[in-house]
Coordinates of C-alpha atoms (C1' of nucleotides) in Angstrom, one line a residue:
Chain V
M1 CA 76.3 -33.5 -127.1
S2 CA 79.5 -33.6 -129.1
A3 CA 82.9 -34.3 -127.6
I4 CA 84.3 -30.8 -128.1
R5 CA 83.4 -29.3 -124.8
L6 CA 84.9 -32.2 -122.9
L7 CA 88.0 -32.1 -125.0
V8 CA 88.5 -28.4 -124.7
L9 CA 87.8 -28.3 -120.9
G10 CA 90.1 -31.2 -120.4
A11 CA 92.9 -29.7 -122.4
V12 CA 92.7 -26.3 -120.7
R13 CA 92.5 -28.0 -117.4
Q14 CA 95.7 -30.0 -117.9
H15 CA 97.6 -26.8 -118.8
G16 CA 96.1 -24.8 -116.0
R17 CA 95.9 -21.9 -118.4
A18 CA 95.9 -22.1 -122.2
H19 CA 95.1 -20.3 -125.3
G20 CA 93.1 -21.6 -128.3
Y21 CA 96.1 -22.6 -130.4
Q22 CA 97.5 -24.6 -127.6
V23 CA 94.3 -26.5 -127.2
R24 CA 94.2 -27.1 -130.9
N25 CA 97.6 -28.5 -130.8
D26 CA 97.0 -30.8 -127.9
L27 CA 93.9 -32.2 -129.6
E28 CA 96.0 -32.9 -132.7
Y29 CA 98.6 -34.5 -130.5
W30 CA 96.0 -36.8 -129.1
G31 CA 94.8 -37.7 -132.5
A32 CA 91.4 -36.1 -131.8
H33 CA 91.1 -34.5 -135.1
E34 CA 90.9 -38.0 -136.5
W35 CA 88.0 -39.3 -134.4
S36 CA 86.2 -36.1 -133.4
N37 CA 85.0 -32.9 -134.9
A38 CA 87.8 -30.9 -133.4
K39 CA 88.3 -28.2 -136.1
P40 CA 89.6 -24.7 -135.3
G41 CA 86.2 -23.2 -135.7
S42 CA 84.6 -25.6 -133.2
I43 CA 87.4 -25.2 -130.7
Y44 CA 87.4 -21.4 -130.7
H45 CA 83.6 -21.3 -130.6
A46 CA 83.6 -23.7 -127.6
L47 CA 86.1 -21.5 -125.8
K48 CA 84.2 -18.3 -126.3
Q49 CA 80.8 -19.9 -125.6
M50 CA 82.0 -21.5 -122.4
A51 CA 83.7 -18.2 -121.3
K52 CA 80.3 -16.5 -121.8
Q53 CA 78.7 -19.2 -119.7
G54 CA 81.1 -18.8 -116.9
M55 CA 82.9 -22.1 -117.2
L56 CA 86.1 -20.4 -118.4
L57 CA 87.8 -17.2 -117.5
A58 CA 89.3 -15.3 -120.4
H59 CA 92.5 -13.2 -120.1
D60 CA 93.6 -11.1 -123.0
I61 CA 97.2 -11.4 -123.6
A62 CA 99.7 -9.2 -125.6
P63 CA 100.3 -10.5 -129.2
S64 CA 102.6 -13.5 -128.9
T65 CA 106.4 -13.5 -129.3
A66 CA 106.1 -15.5 -132.5
G67 CA 103.8 -13.7 -134.8
G68 CA 100.1 -14.1 -135.2
P69 CA 97.2 -12.1 -133.8
P70 CA 96.8 -11.4 -130.1
R71 CA 95.8 -14.4 -128.0
T72 CA 93.4 -15.0 -125.3
E73 CA 94.2 -17.4 -122.5
Y74 CA 91.6 -19.4 -120.6
E75 CA 91.4 -20.9 -117.2
L76 CA 88.7 -23.2 -115.7
T77 CA 86.4 -21.7 -113.1
E78 CA 84.7 -23.7 -110.5
A79 CA 81.7 -24.1 -112.8
G80 CA 84.0 -25.3 -115.5
E81 CA 85.6 -27.9 -113.2
A82 CA 82.1 -29.1 -112.3
E83 CA 81.1 -29.2 -116.0
F84 CA 84.2 -31.1 -116.9
F85 CA 83.5 -33.9 -114.4
A86 CA 79.8 -34.0 -115.3
L87 CA 80.7 -34.4 -119.0
L88 CA 83.4 -36.9 -118.2
R89 CA 81.1 -39.0 -116.1
A90 CA 78.4 -38.9 -118.8
A91 CA 80.9 -39.9 -121.5
L92 CA 82.1 -42.9 -119.6
S93 CA 78.8 -44.2 -118.2
Q94 CA 76.2 -43.7 -120.9
H95 CA 76.1 -46.3 -123.6
D96 CA 74.4 -44.0 -126.0
Q97 CA 77.3 -41.8 -126.7
K98 CA 79.1 -41.6 -130.0
A99 CA 82.5 -43.1 -130.2
D100 CA 84.2 -39.7 -130.1
V101 CA 82.7 -38.8 -126.8
L102 CA 83.8 -42.2 -125.3
S103 CA 87.3 -41.7 -126.7
A104 CA 87.6 -38.3 -125.1
G105 CA 86.3 -39.8 -121.8
I106 CA 89.0 -42.5 -121.9
G107 CA 91.5 -39.8 -122.5
F108 CA 90.6 -38.1 -119.2
L109 CA 89.9 -41.4 -117.4
L110 CA 92.8 -40.9 -115.0
D111 CA 91.4 -37.6 -113.7
L112 CA 88.9 -39.7 -111.7
P113 CA 89.5 -41.9 -108.7
R114 CA 90.0 -45.5 -109.6
T115 CA 86.9 -46.8 -107.9
E116 CA 84.7 -44.2 -109.6
A117 CA 86.2 -45.0 -113.0
V118 CA 85.3 -48.6 -112.5
A119 CA 81.8 -47.8 -111.3
L120 CA 81.1 -45.6 -114.3
L121 CA 82.3 -48.3 -116.7
K122 CA 80.2 -50.9 -115.0
E123 CA 77.2 -48.7 -115.5
R124 CA 78.1 -48.4 -119.1
V125 CA 78.1 -52.2 -119.5
R126 CA 74.7 -52.3 -117.8
G127 CA 73.3 -49.7 -120.2
L128 CA 74.6 -51.6 -123.2
E129 CA 72.9 -54.8 -122.0
E130 CA 69.6 -53.0 -121.6
W131 CA 69.9 -51.3 -124.9
R132 CA 70.7 -54.7 -126.5
S133 CA 67.5 -56.3 -125.2
A134 CA 65.5 -53.2 -126.0
V135 CA 66.6 -53.3 -129.6
T136 CA 65.8 -57.0 -130.0
E137 CA 62.4 -56.5 -128.6
Y138 CA 61.6 -53.4 -130.7
Y139 CA 62.6 -55.2 -133.9
T140 CA 60.8 -58.4 -133.1
P141 CA 57.1 -57.9 -133.9
E142 CA 54.3 -60.4 -133.2
G143 CA 55.2 -63.1 -135.7
G144 CA 58.7 -63.4 -134.5
P145 CA 61.7 -62.2 -136.5
G146 CA 62.2 -63.1 -140.1
Q147 CA 59.4 -61.1 -141.5
L148 CA 61.4 -58.0 -141.0
G149 CA 63.3 -58.5 -144.2
H150 CA 66.6 -56.7 -144.4
I151 CA 65.5 -54.2 -141.8
G152 CA 66.5 -56.9 -139.3
E153 CA 70.0 -56.3 -140.4
I154 CA 69.9 -52.9 -138.8
M155 CA 69.0 -54.5 -135.5
N156 CA 71.6 -57.1 -136.1
M157 CA 74.2 -54.3 -136.5
W158 CA 73.2 -52.6 -133.3
V159 CA 73.2 -55.8 -131.3
H160 CA 76.6 -56.7 -132.6
S161 CA 78.0 -53.3 -131.7
A162 CA 76.4 -53.4 -128.3
D163 CA 78.0 -56.8 -127.6
S164 CA 81.3 -55.7 -128.8
G165 CA 81.2 -52.5 -126.9
A166 CA 80.3 -54.4 -123.7
E167 CA 83.1 -56.8 -124.2
W168 CA 85.7 -54.1 -124.7
T169 CA 84.4 -52.2 -121.6
R170 CA 84.7 -55.4 -119.5
G171 CA 88.2 -55.9 -120.6
L172 CA 89.1 -52.3 -119.6
I173 CA 87.4 -52.7 -116.2
E174 CA 89.5 -55.8 -115.6
R175 CA 92.7 -54.1 -116.4
I176 CA 91.9 -51.2 -114.1
E177 CA 90.8 -53.4 -111.3
G178 CA 94.1 -55.3 -111.9
G179 CA 96.0 -52.2 -110.9
A180 CA 96.8 -50.7 -114.2
Y181 CA 97.6 -47.0 -114.6
V182 CA 97.9 -44.2 -112.0
F183 CA 94.6 -42.6 -111.1
A184 CA 93.7 -39.3 -109.4
G185 CA 95.1 -39.2 -105.9
E186 CA 97.5 -42.0 -106.5
G187 CA 100.7 -40.1 -107.0
E188 CA 102.5 -38.5 -109.9
P189 CA 99.9 -38.0 -112.5
F190 CA 100.2 -38.8 -116.2
V191 CA 100.8 -35.6 -118.2
G192 CA 99.4 -35.7 -121.7
V193 CA 99.9 -32.3 -123.1
L194 CA 102.6 -30.6 -125.1
A195 CA 104.8 -28.3 -123.1
E196 CA 105.3 -24.8 -124.3
G197 CA 107.7 -25.1 -127.3
Q198 CA 107.7 -28.9 -127.4
E199 CA 107.1 -30.2 -130.9
N200 CA 104.4 -32.6 -131.7
P201 CA 106.0 -35.8 -132.8
Y202 CA 102.9 -37.0 -134.7
A203 CA 102.1 -33.6 -136.2
T204 CA 102.6 -34.6 -139.9
R205 CA 101.7 -38.3 -139.6
A206 CA 98.6 -39.1 -141.6
V207 CA 96.6 -41.6 -139.7
H208 CA 94.1 -41.6 -142.5
P209 CA 96.1 -41.7 -145.7
E210 CA 93.2 -43.2 -147.8
D211 CA 90.8 -40.5 -146.7
D212 CA 90.7 -38.0 -149.5
R213 CA 87.2 -36.6 -149.1
Chain L
M1 CA 77.9 -35.6 -143.2
S2 CA 75.0 -36.8 -141.1
A3 CA 72.5 -39.4 -142.0
I4 CA 69.6 -37.0 -142.4
R5 CA 69.9 -36.3 -146.1
L6 CA 70.1 -40.0 -147.0
L7 CA 67.2 -40.8 -144.8
V8 CA 65.0 -38.0 -146.1
L9 CA 65.8 -38.7 -149.7
G10 CA 65.2 -42.4 -149.2
A11 CA 61.9 -41.8 -147.5
V12 CA 60.6 -39.5 -150.2
R13 CA 61.9 -41.8 -152.9
Q14 CA 60.0 -44.8 -151.5
H15 CA 56.8 -42.8 -151.5
G16 CA 57.3 -41.2 -154.9
R17 CA 55.9 -38.0 -153.4
A18 CA 55.7 -37.1 -149.7
H19 CA 55.3 -34.2 -147.3
G20 CA 57.4 -33.6 -144.3
Y21 CA 55.2 -35.2 -141.8
Q22 CA 55.1 -38.4 -143.8
V23 CA 58.8 -38.5 -143.8
R24 CA 58.9 -37.8 -140.1
N25 CA 56.6 -40.7 -139.5
D26 CA 58.5 -43.1 -141.7
L27 CA 61.7 -42.3 -139.9
E28 CA 60.0 -43.0 -136.6
Y29 CA 58.6 -46.2 -138.0
W30 CA 62.1 -47.3 -138.9
G31 CA 63.3 -46.4 -135.4
A32 CA 65.6 -43.8 -136.9
H33 CA 64.8 -41.2 -134.2
E34 CA 66.6 -43.6 -131.8
W35 CA 69.8 -43.9 -133.7
S36 CA 70.0 -40.7 -135.7
N37 CA 69.4 -37.0 -135.3
A38 CA 66.1 -37.2 -137.1
K39 CA 64.2 -34.5 -135.3
P40 CA 61.5 -32.3 -136.9
G41 CA 63.7 -29.3 -137.3
S42 CA 66.4 -31.3 -139.1
I43 CA 63.9 -33.1 -141.4
Y44 CA 62.1 -29.9 -142.5
H45 CA 65.4 -28.1 -142.9
A46 CA 66.8 -30.9 -145.0
L47 CA 63.7 -30.9 -147.2
K48 CA 63.9 -27.1 -147.8
Q49 CA 67.6 -27.1 -148.3
M50 CA 67.5 -29.9 -150.8
A51 CA 64.6 -28.3 -152.6
K52 CA 66.7 -25.1 -152.9
Q53 CA 69.6 -27.1 -154.2
G54 CA 67.5 -28.8 -156.9
M55 CA 67.4 -32.3 -155.5
L56 CA 63.8 -32.1 -154.6
L57 CA 60.8 -30.6 -156.3
A58 CA 58.4 -28.8 -153.9
H59 CA 54.6 -28.7 -154.5
D60 CA 52.4 -26.6 -152.3
I61 CA 49.3 -28.4 -151.3
A62 CA 46.0 -27.2 -149.8
P63 CA 45.8 -27.6 -146.0
S64 CA 45.2 -31.2 -145.2
T65 CA 41.9 -32.8 -144.5
A66 CA 42.9 -33.5 -140.9
G67 CA 43.9 -30.2 -139.4
G68 CA 47.3 -28.6 -139.2
P69 CA 49.0 -26.0 -141.4
P70 CA 49.2 -26.3 -145.2
R71 CA 51.6 -29.0 -146.4
T72 CA 54.3 -29.1 -149.0
E73 CA 54.9 -32.3 -151.0
Y74 CA 58.3 -33.2 -152.3
E75 CA 59.5 -35.4 -155.1
L76 CA 63.0 -36.4 -156.2
T77 CA 64.5 -34.8 -159.2
E78 CA 67.2 -36.5 -161.2
A79 CA 69.8 -34.7 -159.2
G80 CA 68.1 -36.0 -156.1
E81 CA 68.2 -39.5 -157.4
A82 CA 71.9 -39.2 -158.1
E83 CA 72.5 -37.7 -154.7
F84 CA 70.6 -40.5 -153.0
F85 CA 72.8 -43.1 -154.7
A86 CA 76.0 -41.2 -154.0
L87 CA 75.1 -40.9 -150.3
L88 CA 74.0 -44.5 -150.2
R89 CA 77.3 -45.8 -151.7
A90 CA 79.3 -43.6 -149.4
A91 CA 77.4 -44.8 -146.4
L92 CA 78.0 -48.4 -147.2
S93 CA 81.5 -48.4 -148.4
Q94 CA 83.3 -45.9 -146.2
H95 CA 84.4 -47.2 -142.8
D96 CA 84.7 -43.8 -141.3
Q97 CA 81.0 -43.1 -141.1
K98 CA 79.1 -42.8 -137.9
A99 CA 76.8 -45.7 -137.0
D100 CA 73.7 -43.7 -137.9
V101 CA 74.9 -43.3 -141.5
L102 CA 75.6 -47.0 -141.8
S103 CA 72.2 -47.8 -140.3
A104 CA 70.5 -45.7 -142.9
G105 CA 72.6 -47.3 -145.6
I106 CA 71.5 -50.7 -144.5
G107 CA 67.9 -49.5 -144.6
F108 CA 68.2 -48.7 -148.3
L109 CA 70.5 -51.6 -149.2
L110 CA 68.0 -53.3 -151.4
D111 CA 67.7 -50.2 -153.6
L112 CA 71.0 -51.3 -155.1
P113 CA 71.8 -54.3 -157.3
R114 CA 73.0 -57.3 -155.3
T115 CA 76.5 -57.4 -156.8
E116 CA 77.0 -53.7 -156.1
A117 CA 75.9 -54.0 -152.5
V118 CA 78.4 -56.8 -152.0
A119 CA 81.2 -54.8 -153.7
L120 CA 80.5 -51.8 -151.5
L121 CA 80.5 -53.8 -148.3
K122 CA 83.8 -55.5 -149.3
E123 CA 85.3 -52.1 -149.8
R124 CA 84.1 -51.2 -146.3
V125 CA 85.9 -54.2 -144.9
R126 CA 89.1 -53.2 -146.7
G127 CA 88.8 -49.7 -145.3
L128 CA 88.3 -51.0 -141.8
E129 CA 91.4 -53.2 -142.1
E130 CA 93.5 -50.3 -143.3
W131 CA 92.2 -48.0 -140.6
R132 CA 93.0 -50.7 -138.0
S133 CA 96.6 -50.8 -139.0
A134 CA 96.9 -47.1 -139.3
V135 CA 95.7 -46.7 -135.7
T136 CA 98.1 -49.2 -134.3
E137 CA 101.0 -47.6 -136.1
Y138 CA 100.0 -44.1 -135.0
Y139 CA 99.7 -45.0 -131.4
T140 CA 102.9 -47.1 -131.4
P141 CA 105.8 -44.7 -131.1
E142 CA 109.5 -45.7 -131.3
G143 CA 109.8 -47.6 -128.1
G144 CA 107.0 -49.9 -128.8
P145 CA 103.6 -49.7 -127.0
G146 CA 103.4 -49.7 -123.2
Q147 CA 104.8 -46.3 -122.7
L148 CA 101.6 -44.8 -123.9
G149 CA 99.9 -45.1 -120.6
H150 CA 96.2 -45.1 -120.7
I151 CA 96.1 -43.3 -124.0
G152 CA 96.8 -46.7 -125.5
E153 CA 93.3 -47.6 -124.4
I154 CA 91.9 -45.2 -126.9
M155 CA 93.7 -47.1 -129.6
N156 CA 92.6 -50.3 -128.1
M157 CA 89.0 -49.2 -128.4
W158 CA 89.3 -48.2 -132.0
V159 CA 91.0 -51.4 -132.9
H160 CA 88.3 -53.4 -131.1
S161 CA 85.6 -51.5 -132.9
A162 CA 87.2 -51.8 -136.3
D163 CA 87.6 -55.6 -135.8
S164 CA 84.0 -56.0 -134.7
G165 CA 82.7 -53.8 -137.5
A166 CA 84.6 -55.9 -140.0
E167 CA 83.3 -59.1 -138.6
W168 CA 79.8 -57.9 -138.8
T169 CA 80.2 -56.7 -142.3
R170 CA 81.6 -60.0 -143.4
G171 CA 78.7 -61.8 -141.9
L172 CA 76.3 -59.6 -143.9
I173 CA 78.2 -60.1 -147.1
E174 CA 77.9 -63.9 -146.6
R175 CA 74.2 -63.7 -146.1
I176 CA 73.8 -61.6 -149.2
E177 CA 75.9 -63.8 -151.3
G178 CA 74.0 -66.7 -149.9
G179 CA 70.9 -65.3 -151.7
A180 CA 69.2 -63.5 -148.8
Y181 CA 66.7 -60.7 -149.6
V182 CA 65.3 -59.4 -152.8
F183 CA 67.5 -56.7 -154.4
A184 CA 66.8 -54.0 -157.0
G185 CA 65.8 -55.6 -160.3
E186 CA 65.0 -59.0 -158.8
G187 CA 61.2 -58.8 -158.6
E188 CA 58.7 -57.5 -156.1
P189 CA 60.6 -55.0 -154.0
F190 CA 60.4 -54.7 -150.2
V191 CA 58.2 -51.8 -149.2
G192 CA 59.2 -50.2 -146.0
V193 CA 57.0 -47.1 -145.6
L194 CA 53.7 -46.6 -144.0
A195 CA 50.8 -46.3 -146.4
E196 CA 48.6 -43.2 -146.2
G197 CA 46.5 -43.7 -143.1
Q198 CA 48.2 -46.9 -141.9
E199 CA 49.1 -46.6 -138.2
N200 CA 52.6 -47.1 -136.9
P201 CA 52.6 -50.2 -134.9
Y202 CA 55.7 -49.1 -133.0
A203 CA 54.7 -45.5 -132.6
T204 CA 54.5 -45.5 -128.8
R205 CA 57.0 -48.1 -128.0
A206 CA 59.9 -46.7 -126.1
V207 CA 63.1 -48.4 -127.3
H208 CA 65.0 -46.5 -124.8
P209 CA 63.1 -46.6 -121.5
E210 CA 66.1 -45.8 -119.4
D211 CA 66.9 -42.7 -121.4
D212 CA 65.5 -39.8 -119.5
R213 CA 67.8 -37.0 -120.6
Chain Q
dA1 C1' 118.2 -10.3 -151.3
dG2 C1' 113.6 -11.7 -152.8
dA3 C1' 110.1 -15.3 -153.3
dA4 C1' 107.9 -19.1 -151.5
dG5 C1' 106.5 -21.5 -147.9
dT6 C1' 105.2 -22.6 -143.2
dC7 C1' 103.9 -21.3 -138.3
dT8 C1' 101.1 -18.9 -135.2
dA9 C1' 96.6 -17.4 -133.9
dG10 C1' 92.4 -16.7 -135.0
dT11 C1' 87.9 -15.0 -137.8
dC12 C1' 83.9 -15.5 -140.7
dA13 C1' 79.8 -16.8 -143.5
dA14 C1' 77.1 -20.5 -144.6
dG15 C1' 75.1 -24.5 -143.3
dT16 C1' 73.1 -27.7 -139.7
dT17 C1' 71.1 -29.3 -135.4
dT18 C1' 68.5 -28.6 -131.2
dG19 C1' 64.5 -28.2 -128.4
dA20 C1' 60.8 -25.6 -127.6
dC21 C1' 56.9 -23.6 -129.5
dT22 C1' 52.5 -22.6 -132.6
dA23 C1' 47.9 -23.4 -134.3
dC24 C1' 44.4 -26.0 -135.7
dT25 C1' 41.3 -30.5 -135.5
dT26 C1' 39.4 -34.6 -133.8
dG27 C1' 38.3 -38.1 -130.4
dC28 C1' 36.8 -39.1 -126.0
dC29 C1' 35.5 -38.8 -121.0
dG30 C1' 32.5 -37.7 -117.6
Chain E
dC1 C1' 28.5 -30.2 -123.7
dG2 C1' 32.8 -28.6 -121.8
dG3 C1' 37.3 -29.5 -121.7
dC4 C1' 41.4 -31.7 -122.5
dA5 C1' 44.5 -35.0 -124.5
dA6 C1' 46.3 -36.5 -128.7
dG7 C1' 47.3 -36.0 -133.5
dT8 C1' 48.7 -33.1 -137.7
dA9 C1' 51.9 -30.2 -139.8
dG10 C1' 55.2 -27.2 -139.3
dT11 C1' 58.2 -22.8 -137.5
dC12 C1' 61.8 -20.4 -135.0
dA13 C1' 65.8 -18.7 -132.4
dA14 C1' 69.8 -20.1 -130.5
dA15 C1' 73.6 -22.9 -130.6
dC16 C1' 77.0 -25.6 -133.1
dT17 C1' 79.9 -27.2 -137.1
dT18 C1' 82.3 -26.7 -141.4
dG19 C1' 85.7 -25.2 -144.5
dA20 C1' 87.7 -21.5 -146.2
dC21 C1' 90.0 -17.4 -145.3
dT22 C1' 93.2 -13.5 -143.0
dA23 C1' 97.5 -11.5 -141.5
dG24 C1' 101.8 -11.0 -139.6
dA25 C1' 106.5 -13.2 -138.7
dC26 C1' 109.9 -16.4 -139.4
dT27 C1' 112.6 -20.0 -142.6
dT28 C1' 114.4 -21.8 -146.4
dC29 C1' 115.8 -22.0 -151.1
dT30 C1' 117.8 -19.9 -155.1

DNA sequence: AGAAGTCTAGTCAAGTTTGACTACTTGCCG
DNA sequence: CGGCAAGTAGTCAAACTTGACTAGACTTCT
């Protein structure tokens, strides 16, 4: 699964009600276009698809005050709320998620209660450790390693990345357990969306200036 | 771009001539179904598409000796050869590639001359360093970090992974410069495909026993 | 004032990925 | 010897992603 659905659901959810362009802007604000496949086509597709599947409610709205075609506003249904949390939990706890999914998960981390966030991250560490040992076993045939040739370097890479991922996750767990951040149900929540009309301070910044593909 | 094209081209190339099922088996042999989207549909699609685009030559072959529908064998054209090396170079040198692409690149590393392999990996390290500093800048607004809230953790994750990726790459460069492995043009090449009829020693091993999605 | 550019909001065709399914053969078990 | 699991080779529809494109309204420069 890609990160799009989680990102879109999360964005709509923080607004309460949002149209595609708003979602698109939030994702850019979060830098998500840099580390995920959050392109217009994907976003609008996800919105329509999830509306069709009953996770979002679509309201047709008169053409906006500021030009452009008529908009559609979306709102989470109960099924959408459930899906959001399911995706969020999966993003945080499963080690075999691409980095974009994990990033999105971190972005919505505070929508969970503190204890659950910690539990999910601990499960993630456990998964990484298992995966690590599975990889070493798989790529270690009868005669011990060394006869693998350079293919062993693939294993090496995965082991390295599992270790580093686990280390980072442990650090995050520590910070959370140490009382950092304000989680769900702990008071004034963190608001990470652009208000109507607020400009995006990062909009024109190129994070990726060398990227000219 | 996903890793599929590189994997498929590389597999066909090592055989000289191969049909889809053979490619499918090689990828499983390499463990690629674990770390990439190498599913039957994707493989056959890639073969057909690349044949249509002139990178592969398709030969229709009589139904195999051992059951199943008629097969098609493929062979690289010159354009295919060029594409293979272009993808391989991109996979190794660009930091902003998903892990599956890098893995595939490592798998075909020895198809390049030693000096070029090192050069590409060094470029990769450079890219990672640039990306690292771009991320820290992007997520460090006027007032210094700290007012980001948990969103800073996303940055933290990317920085961590850039550092760890660079470290691993440097290690690999060292091993290669230290004389490890036999690269293109240095004598008997490493053969990483299953011969006709050879059984896959890993075929039934589950690398991922906990994965029950 | 007119041209050029940007903002808003979204569509579309082409390409890719997924996961389940087909159809035929051989090996093996009781 | 009947059946059924496993292997061989591949197809297909549905979903998703990509990158380019549309079209109106407002802004800015000359």
